Short mmCIF file of C-alpha atoms in Angstrom, two decimals:
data_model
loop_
_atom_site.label_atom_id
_atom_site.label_comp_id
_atom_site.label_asym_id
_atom_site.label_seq_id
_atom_site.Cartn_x
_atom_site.Cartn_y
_atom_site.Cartn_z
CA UNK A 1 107.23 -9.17 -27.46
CA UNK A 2 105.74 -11.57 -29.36
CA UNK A 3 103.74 -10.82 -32.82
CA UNK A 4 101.97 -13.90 -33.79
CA UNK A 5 98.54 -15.06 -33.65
CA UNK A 6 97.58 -18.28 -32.03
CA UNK A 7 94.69 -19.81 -30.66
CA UNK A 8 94.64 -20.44 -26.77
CA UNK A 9 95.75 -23.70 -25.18
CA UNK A 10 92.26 -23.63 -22.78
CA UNK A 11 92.30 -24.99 -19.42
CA UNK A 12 90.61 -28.33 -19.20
CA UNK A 13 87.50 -27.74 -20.30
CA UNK A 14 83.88 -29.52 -18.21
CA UNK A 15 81.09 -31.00 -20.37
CA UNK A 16 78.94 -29.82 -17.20
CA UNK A 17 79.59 -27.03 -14.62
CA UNK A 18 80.24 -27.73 -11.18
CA UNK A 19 78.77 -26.54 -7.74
CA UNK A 20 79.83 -27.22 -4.31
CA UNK A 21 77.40 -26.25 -1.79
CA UNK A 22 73.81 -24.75 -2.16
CA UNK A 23 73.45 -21.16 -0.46
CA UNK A 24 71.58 -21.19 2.61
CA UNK A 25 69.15 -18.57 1.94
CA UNK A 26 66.48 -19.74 -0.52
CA UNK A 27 66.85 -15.51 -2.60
CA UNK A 28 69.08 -15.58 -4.95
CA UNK A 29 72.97 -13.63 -4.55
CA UNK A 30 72.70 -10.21 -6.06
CA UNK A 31 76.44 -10.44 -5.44
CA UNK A 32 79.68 -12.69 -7.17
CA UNK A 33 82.69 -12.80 -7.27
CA UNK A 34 84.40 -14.02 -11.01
CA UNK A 35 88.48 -15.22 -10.68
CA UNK A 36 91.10 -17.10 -12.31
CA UNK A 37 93.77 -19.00 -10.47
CA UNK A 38 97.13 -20.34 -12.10
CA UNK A 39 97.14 -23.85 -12.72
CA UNK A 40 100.78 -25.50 -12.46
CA UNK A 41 99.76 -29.50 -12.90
CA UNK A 42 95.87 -30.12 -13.38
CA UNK A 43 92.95 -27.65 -13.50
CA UNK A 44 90.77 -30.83 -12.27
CA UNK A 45 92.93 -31.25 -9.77
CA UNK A 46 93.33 -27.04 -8.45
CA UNK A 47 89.05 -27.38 -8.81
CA UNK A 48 89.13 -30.31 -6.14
CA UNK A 49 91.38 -28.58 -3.89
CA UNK A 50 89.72 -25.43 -3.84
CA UNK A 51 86.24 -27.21 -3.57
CA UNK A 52 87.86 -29.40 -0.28
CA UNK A 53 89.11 -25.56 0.59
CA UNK A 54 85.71 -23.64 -0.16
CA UNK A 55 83.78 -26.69 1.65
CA UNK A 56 85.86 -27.01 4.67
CA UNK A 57 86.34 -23.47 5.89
CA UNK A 58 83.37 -21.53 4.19
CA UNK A 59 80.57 -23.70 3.59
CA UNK A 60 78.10 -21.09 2.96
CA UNK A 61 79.90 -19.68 -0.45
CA UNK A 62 78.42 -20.85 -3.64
CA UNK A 63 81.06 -22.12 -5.82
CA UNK A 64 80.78 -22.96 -9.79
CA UNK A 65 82.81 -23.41 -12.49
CA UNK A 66 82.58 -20.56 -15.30
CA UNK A 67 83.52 -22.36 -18.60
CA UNK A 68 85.33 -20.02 -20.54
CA UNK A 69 85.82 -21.38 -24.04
CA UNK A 70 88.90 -21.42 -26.49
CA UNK A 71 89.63 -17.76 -27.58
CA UNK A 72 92.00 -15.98 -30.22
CA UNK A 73 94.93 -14.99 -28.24
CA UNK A 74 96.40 -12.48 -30.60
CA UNK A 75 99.38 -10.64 -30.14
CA UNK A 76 100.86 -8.84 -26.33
CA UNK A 77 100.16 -5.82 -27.62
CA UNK A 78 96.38 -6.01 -28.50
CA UNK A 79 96.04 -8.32 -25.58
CA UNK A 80 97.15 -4.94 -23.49
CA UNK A 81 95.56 -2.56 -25.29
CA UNK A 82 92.51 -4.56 -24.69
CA UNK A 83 92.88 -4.51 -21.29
CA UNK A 84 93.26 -0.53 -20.99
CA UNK A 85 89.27 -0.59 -22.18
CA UNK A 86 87.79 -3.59 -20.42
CA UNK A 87 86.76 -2.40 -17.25
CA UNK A 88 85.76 0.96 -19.26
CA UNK A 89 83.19 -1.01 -21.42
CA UNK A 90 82.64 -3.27 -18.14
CA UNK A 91 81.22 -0.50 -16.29
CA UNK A 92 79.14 0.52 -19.41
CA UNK A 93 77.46 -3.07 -19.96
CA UNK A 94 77.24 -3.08 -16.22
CA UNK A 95 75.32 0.43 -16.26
CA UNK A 96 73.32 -0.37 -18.87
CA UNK A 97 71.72 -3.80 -17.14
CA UNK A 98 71.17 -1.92 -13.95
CA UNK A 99 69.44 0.84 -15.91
CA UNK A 100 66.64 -1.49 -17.20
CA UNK A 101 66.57 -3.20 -14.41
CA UNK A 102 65.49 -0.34 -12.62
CA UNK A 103 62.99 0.72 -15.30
CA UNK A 104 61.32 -2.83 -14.53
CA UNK A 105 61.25 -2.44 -10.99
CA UNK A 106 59.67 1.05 -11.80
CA UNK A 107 57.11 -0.18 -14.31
CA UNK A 108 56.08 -3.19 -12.18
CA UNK A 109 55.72 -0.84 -9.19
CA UNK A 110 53.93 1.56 -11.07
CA UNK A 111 51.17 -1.22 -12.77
CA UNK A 112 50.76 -3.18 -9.28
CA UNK A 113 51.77 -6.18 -10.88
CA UNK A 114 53.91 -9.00 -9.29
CA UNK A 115 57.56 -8.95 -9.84
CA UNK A 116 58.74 -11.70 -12.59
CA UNK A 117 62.06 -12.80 -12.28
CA UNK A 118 64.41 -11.80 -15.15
CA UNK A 119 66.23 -14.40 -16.99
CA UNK A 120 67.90 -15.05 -20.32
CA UNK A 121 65.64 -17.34 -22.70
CA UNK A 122 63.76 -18.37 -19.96
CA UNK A 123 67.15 -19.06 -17.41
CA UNK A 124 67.11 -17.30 -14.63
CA UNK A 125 69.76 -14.60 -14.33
CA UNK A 126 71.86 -16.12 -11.74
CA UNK A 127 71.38 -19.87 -13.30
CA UNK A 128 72.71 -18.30 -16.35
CA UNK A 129 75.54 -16.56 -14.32
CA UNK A 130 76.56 -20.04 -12.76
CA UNK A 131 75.76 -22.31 -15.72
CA UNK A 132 77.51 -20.24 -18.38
CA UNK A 133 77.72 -21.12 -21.47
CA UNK A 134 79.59 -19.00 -24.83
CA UNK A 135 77.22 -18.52 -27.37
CA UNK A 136 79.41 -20.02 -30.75
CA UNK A 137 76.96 -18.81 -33.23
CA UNK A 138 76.64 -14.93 -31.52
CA UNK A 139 80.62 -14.54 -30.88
CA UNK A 140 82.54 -17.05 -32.79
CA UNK A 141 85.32 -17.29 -31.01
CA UNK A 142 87.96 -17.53 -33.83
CA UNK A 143 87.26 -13.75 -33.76
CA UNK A 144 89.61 -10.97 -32.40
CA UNK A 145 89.24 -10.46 -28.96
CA UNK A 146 88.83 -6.77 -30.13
CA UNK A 147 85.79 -7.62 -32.42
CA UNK A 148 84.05 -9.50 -29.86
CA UNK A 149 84.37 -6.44 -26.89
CA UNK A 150 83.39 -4.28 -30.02
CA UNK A 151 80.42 -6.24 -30.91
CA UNK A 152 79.29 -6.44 -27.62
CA UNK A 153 79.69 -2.62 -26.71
CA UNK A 154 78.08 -1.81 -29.97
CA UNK A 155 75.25 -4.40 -29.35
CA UNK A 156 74.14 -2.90 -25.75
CA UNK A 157 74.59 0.40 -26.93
CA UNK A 158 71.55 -0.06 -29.20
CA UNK A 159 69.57 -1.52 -26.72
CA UNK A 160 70.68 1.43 -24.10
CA UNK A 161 69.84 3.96 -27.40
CA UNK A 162 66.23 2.38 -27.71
CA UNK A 163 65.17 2.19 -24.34
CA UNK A 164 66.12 6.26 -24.05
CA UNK A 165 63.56 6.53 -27.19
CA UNK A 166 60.73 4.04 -25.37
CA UNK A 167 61.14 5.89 -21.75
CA UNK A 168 60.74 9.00 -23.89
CA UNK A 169 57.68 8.10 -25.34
CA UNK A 170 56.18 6.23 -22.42
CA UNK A 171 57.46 9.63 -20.02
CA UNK A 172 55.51 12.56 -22.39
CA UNK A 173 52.20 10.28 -22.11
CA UNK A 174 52.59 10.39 -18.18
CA UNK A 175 53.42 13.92 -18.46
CA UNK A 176 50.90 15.16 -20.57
CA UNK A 177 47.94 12.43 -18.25
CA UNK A 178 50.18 14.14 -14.88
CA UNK A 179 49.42 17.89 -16.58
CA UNK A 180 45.52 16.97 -16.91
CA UNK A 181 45.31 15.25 -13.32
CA UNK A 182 46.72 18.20 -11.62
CA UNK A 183 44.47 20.74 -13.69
CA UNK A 184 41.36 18.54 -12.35
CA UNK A 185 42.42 17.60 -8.64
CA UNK A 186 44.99 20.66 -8.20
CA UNK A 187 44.66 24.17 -6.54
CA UNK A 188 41.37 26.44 -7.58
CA UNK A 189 44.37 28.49 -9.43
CA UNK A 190 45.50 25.97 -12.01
CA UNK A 191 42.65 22.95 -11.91
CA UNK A 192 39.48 22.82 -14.91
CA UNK A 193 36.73 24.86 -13.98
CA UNK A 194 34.32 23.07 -16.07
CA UNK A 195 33.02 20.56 -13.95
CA UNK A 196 33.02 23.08 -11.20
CA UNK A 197 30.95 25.96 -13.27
CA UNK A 198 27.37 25.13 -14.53
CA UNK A 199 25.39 27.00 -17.53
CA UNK A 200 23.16 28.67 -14.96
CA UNK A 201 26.23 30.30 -12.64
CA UNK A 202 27.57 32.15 -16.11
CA UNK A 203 25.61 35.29 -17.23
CA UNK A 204 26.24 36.29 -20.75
CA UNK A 205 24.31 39.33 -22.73
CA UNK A 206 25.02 42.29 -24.77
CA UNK A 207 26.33 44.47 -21.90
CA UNK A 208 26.80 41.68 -18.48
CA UNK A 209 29.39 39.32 -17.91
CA UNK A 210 30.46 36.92 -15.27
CA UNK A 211 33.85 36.38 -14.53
CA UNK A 212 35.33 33.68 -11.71
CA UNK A 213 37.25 34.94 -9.30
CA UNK A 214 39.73 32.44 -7.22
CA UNK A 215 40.11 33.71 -3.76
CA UNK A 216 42.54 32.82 -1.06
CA UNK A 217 40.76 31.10 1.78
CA UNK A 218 41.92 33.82 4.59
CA UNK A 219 40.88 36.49 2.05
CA UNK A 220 36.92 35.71 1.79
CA UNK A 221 35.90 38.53 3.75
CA UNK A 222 37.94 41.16 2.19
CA UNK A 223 36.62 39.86 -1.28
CA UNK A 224 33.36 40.06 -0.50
CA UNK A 225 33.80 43.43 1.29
CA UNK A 226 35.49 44.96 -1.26
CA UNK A 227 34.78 43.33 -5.22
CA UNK A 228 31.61 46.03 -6.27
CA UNK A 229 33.92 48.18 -5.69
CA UNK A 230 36.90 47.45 -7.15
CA UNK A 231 35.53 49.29 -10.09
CA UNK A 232 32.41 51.05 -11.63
CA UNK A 233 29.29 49.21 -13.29
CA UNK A 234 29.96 45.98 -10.70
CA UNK A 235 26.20 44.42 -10.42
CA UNK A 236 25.89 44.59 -6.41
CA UNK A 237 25.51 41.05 -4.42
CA UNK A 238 26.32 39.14 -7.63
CA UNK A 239 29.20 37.57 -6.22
CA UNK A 240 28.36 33.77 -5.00
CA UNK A 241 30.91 31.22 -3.62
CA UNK A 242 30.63 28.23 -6.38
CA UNK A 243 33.62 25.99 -4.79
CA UNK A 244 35.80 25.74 -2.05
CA UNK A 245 39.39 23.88 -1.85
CA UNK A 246 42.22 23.55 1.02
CA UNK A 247 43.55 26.79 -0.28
CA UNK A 248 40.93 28.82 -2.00
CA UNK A 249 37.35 29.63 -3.06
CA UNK A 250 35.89 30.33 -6.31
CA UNK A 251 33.98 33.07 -6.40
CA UNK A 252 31.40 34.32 -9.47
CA UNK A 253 31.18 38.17 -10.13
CA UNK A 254 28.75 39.70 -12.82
CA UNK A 255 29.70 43.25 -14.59
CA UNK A 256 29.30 45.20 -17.28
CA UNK A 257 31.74 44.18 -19.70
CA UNK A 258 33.61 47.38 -20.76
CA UNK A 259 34.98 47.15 -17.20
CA UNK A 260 36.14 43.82 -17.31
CA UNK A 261 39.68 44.46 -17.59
CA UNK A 262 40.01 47.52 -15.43
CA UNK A 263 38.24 44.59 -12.99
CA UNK A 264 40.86 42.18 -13.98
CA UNK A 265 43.37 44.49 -12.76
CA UNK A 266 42.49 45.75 -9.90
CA UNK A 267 41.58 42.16 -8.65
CA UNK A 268 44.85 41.28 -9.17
CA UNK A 269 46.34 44.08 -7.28
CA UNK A 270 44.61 42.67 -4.36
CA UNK A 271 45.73 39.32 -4.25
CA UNK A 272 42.40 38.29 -6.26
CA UNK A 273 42.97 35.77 -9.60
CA UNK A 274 40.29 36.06 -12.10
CA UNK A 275 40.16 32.56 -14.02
CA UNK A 276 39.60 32.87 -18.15
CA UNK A 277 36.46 30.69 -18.49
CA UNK A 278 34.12 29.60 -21.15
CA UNK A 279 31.48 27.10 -20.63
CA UNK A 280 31.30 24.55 -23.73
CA UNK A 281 30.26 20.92 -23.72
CA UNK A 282 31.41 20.39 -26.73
CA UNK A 283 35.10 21.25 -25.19
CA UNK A 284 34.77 19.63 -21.71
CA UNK A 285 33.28 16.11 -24.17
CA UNK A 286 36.83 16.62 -25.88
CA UNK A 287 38.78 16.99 -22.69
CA UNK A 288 37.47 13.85 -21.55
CA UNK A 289 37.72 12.00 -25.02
CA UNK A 290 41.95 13.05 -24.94
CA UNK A 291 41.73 11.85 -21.26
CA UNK A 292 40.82 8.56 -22.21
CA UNK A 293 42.72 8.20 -25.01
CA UNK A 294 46.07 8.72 -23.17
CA UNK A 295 44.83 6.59 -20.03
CA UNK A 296 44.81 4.21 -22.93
CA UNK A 297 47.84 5.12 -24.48
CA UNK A 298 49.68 5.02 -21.11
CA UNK A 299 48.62 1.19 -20.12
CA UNK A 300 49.86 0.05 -23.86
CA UNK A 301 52.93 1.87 -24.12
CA UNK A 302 53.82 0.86 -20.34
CA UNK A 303 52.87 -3.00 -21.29
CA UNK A 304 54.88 -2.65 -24.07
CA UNK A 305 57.51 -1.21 -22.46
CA UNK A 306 58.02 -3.65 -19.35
CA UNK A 307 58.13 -6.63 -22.04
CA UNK A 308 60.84 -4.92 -24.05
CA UNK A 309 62.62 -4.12 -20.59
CA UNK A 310 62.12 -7.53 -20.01
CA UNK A 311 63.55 -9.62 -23.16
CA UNK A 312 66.61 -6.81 -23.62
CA UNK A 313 67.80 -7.15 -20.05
CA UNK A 314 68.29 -11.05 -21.02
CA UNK A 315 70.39 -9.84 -24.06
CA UNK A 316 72.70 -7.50 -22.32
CA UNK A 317 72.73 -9.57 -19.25
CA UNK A 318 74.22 -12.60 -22.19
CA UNK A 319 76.00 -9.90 -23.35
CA UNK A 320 77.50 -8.95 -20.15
CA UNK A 321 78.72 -12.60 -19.18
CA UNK A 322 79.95 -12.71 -22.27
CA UNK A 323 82.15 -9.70 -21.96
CA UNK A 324 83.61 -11.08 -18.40
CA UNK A 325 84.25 -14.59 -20.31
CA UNK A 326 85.96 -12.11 -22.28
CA UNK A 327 87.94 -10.06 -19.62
CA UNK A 328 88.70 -12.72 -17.54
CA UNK A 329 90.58 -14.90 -20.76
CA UNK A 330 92.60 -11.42 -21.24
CA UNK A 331 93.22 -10.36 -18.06
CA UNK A 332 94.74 -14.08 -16.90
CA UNK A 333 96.76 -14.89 -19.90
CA UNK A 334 98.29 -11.05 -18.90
CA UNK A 335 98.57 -12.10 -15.40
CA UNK A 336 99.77 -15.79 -15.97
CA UNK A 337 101.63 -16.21 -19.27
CA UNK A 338 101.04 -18.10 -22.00
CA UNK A 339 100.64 -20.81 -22.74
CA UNK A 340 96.74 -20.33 -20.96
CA UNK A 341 96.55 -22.37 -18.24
CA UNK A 342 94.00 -21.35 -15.31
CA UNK A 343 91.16 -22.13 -13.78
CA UNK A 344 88.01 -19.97 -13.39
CA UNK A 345 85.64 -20.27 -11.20
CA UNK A 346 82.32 -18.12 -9.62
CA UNK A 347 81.88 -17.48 -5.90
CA UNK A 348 78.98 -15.94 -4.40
CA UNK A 349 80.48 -15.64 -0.42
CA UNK A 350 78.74 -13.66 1.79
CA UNK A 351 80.17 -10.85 3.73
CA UNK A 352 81.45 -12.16 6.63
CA UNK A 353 82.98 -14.59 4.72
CA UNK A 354 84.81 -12.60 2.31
CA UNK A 355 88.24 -12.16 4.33
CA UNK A 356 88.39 -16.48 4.83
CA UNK A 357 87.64 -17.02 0.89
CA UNK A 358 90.09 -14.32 -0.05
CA UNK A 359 92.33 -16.29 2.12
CA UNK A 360 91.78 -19.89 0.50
CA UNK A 361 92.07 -18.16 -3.20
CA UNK A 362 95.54 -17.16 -2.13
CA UNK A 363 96.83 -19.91 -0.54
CA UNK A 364 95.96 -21.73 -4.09
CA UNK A 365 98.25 -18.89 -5.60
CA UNK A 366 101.78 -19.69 -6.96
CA UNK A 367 103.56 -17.22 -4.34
CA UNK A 368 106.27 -16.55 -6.55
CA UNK A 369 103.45 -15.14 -9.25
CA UNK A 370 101.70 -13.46 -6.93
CA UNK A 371 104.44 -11.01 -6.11
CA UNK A 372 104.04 -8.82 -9.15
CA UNK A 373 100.43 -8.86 -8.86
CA UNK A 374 100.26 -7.07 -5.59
CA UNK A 375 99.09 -3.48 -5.25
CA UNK A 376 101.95 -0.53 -5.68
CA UNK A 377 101.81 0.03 -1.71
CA UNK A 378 102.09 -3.00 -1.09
CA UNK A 379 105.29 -3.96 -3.63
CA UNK A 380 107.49 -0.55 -3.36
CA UNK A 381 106.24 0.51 -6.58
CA UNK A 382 106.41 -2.64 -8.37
CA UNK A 383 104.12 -3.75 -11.01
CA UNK A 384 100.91 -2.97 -10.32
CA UNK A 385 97.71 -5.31 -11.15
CA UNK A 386 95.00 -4.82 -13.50
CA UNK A 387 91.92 -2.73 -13.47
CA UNK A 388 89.23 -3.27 -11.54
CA UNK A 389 89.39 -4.82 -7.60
CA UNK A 390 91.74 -7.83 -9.35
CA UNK A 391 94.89 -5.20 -8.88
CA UNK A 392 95.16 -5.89 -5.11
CA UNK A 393 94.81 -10.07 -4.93
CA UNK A 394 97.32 -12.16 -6.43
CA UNK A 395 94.83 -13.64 -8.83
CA UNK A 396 92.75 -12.35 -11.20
CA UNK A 397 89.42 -11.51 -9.55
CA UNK A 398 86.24 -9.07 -10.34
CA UNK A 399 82.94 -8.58 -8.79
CA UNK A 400 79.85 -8.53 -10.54
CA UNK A 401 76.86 -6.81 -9.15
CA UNK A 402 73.75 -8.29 -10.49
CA UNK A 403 71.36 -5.47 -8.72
#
């Protein structure tokens, strides 16, 4: 086992990446494939054949260089222990992009504005994903492997930390605006009374009080039947229907107001809700003053929070292709030797072409490699391949899911 340090011998690197066909459908793929294949002579040479390949039996599949630069190789060990974690902190970054992604589609949704597509300094996400290009002055890449996957994990887990803190603060506005809404359009039983109730419906003096009663709809007639009596000192036919709803009515009831609980209760026992009321404009004026306030509140914060959503998915998307520049250095040089020598590539194939490109990426394989790269099944137990879908192809290969 070797213990040096060294930087990496890179495959031939392109001043410009490559494409060689143009998807059919005009969308973009939500769906790639990244992989590395062995060079033996040239990787100019591996790129033509697979392009001839690629264009002669599945036209329809995207194909692009993905220029990964020159990294610090390190030593076998940290290169493994590396490995152990990458499709951990893969699935992380991974998480993380979906999860504002979602929030955007949410917040767009939610504001009935258009969809904007999401893109990294103004590149589109999957023009970025084709077109990649290592950021020198955000990872320098005569830095540890180690301190680059660290940076990056650390970096997205800020990003994941603040947008728990936005939602949170954008959520309790909608919950408290949500708590008011159902209080004005819900049931008779939990909604404001106040714009329900006027001045001249409430009878307050020395001895008389009016109380609101919410009945259920089917239980009008035994209400009305049966409320003077539900105690003593109940002012006879003072009971008038105010408001009726899909489940109840509101009834008014005037009585003398030493009774008012023994009322209370017996009401109750009968199915009958009696509604704590007091009529003040000065209240309902700052009811509506707090409405506004957090209809206002809610608009900014959710602006505010779809243009954060917006600029951080570009920086954990970078992040992200930076992290499979990343894997896909380690997991080759683990799967090929030193000294690096491989070409990798994106594919975006569709499904029913998945089985024919799987094919052609094979075929390109040095079949003597490829033995030990198999799955266990598949080898009697033999060495088994990475993490991730690469353990069952001959080749390094991951997927990344952009949606």
């Amino acid at each position: 086992m070797y213990i040096s340090l060294s930087l990496s011998l890179s495959p031939e690197p392109d001043t410009q990446p490559e494409q060689i066909t143009k998807p059919l459908i005009s969308s973009m793929a939500t769906r790639y494939w990244v992989v590395s294949l062995p060079v033996q002579n040239s990787a100019t040479s591996l790129w033509n054949r697979l392009q001839e390949q690629i264009s002669k039996h599945s036209f329809d599949t995207p194909l692009y260089r993905f220029n990964v630069p020159n990294l610090r190789v390190g030593t076998l060990d940290s290169l493994l222990s590396l490995s152990d974690d990458l499709q951990k902190s893969n699935s992380f970054v991974e998480g993380v992009s979906h999860k504002i992604r979602r929030q955007i589609e949410e917040l767009e949704r939610v504001s009935g504005v258009e969809s904007n597509a999401l893109s990294v300094d103004g590149v589109p996400v999957d023009s970025y994903l084709t077109r990649f290009v290592w950021d020198e002055a955000k990872y320098p890449t005569m830095s540890p492997l180690r301190e680059i996957v660290d940076s990056i994990h650390s970096q997205v887990s800020k990003i994941e930390d603040d947008l728990k803190v936005r939602v949170a603060e954008y959520n309790n506005v909608r919950s408290q605006l949500n708590a008011i809404n159902r209080k004005q359009s819900g049931s008779l039983a939990v909604r404001d009374l106040s714009n329900l109730v006027k001045p001249e419906d409430i009878i307050t003096s020395e001895h008389l009080v009016t109380l609101l009663a919410v009945v259920p709809k089917y239980s009008q007639k035994d209400w009305l039947a049966s409320y003077e009596t539900l105690t003593s000192y109940v002012v006879p036919r003072s009971s008038k229907k105010l408001f009726e709803d899909n489940e109840y009515a509101l009834y008014t009831v005037t009585l003398f107001g030493r009774v008012a609980d023994n009322f209370r209760t017996a009401a109750r026992e009968k199915g009958f809700q009696i509604r704590d009321f007091e009529h003040s404009p000065e209240a309902q004026e700052s009811r509506k003053q707090e409405l506004e306030k957090l209809i206002e509140d809610q608009g900014s914060l959710r602006s505010s929070l779809l243009q954060w959503c917006y600029n951080s998915y570009g920086e954990v998307f970078s992040a992200w292709m930076h992290f499979c520049a990343v894997r896909v250095f380690t997991e080759s040089i683990l799967r090929y030797g030193l000294p690096p020598s491989f070409l990798a590539c994106v594919l975006a194939p569709s499904v029913k072409s998945e089985k024919k490109v799987r094919s052609i990426l094979e075929g390109l394989c040095d079949t003597a490699n490829s033995t030990y790269w198999k799955t266990e099944d598949e080898v009697g137990g033999g060495v088994a391949g990475l993490a991730g879908d690469a353990d069952s192809h001959p080749y390094v290969s991951f997927t990344i899911n952009l949606v």
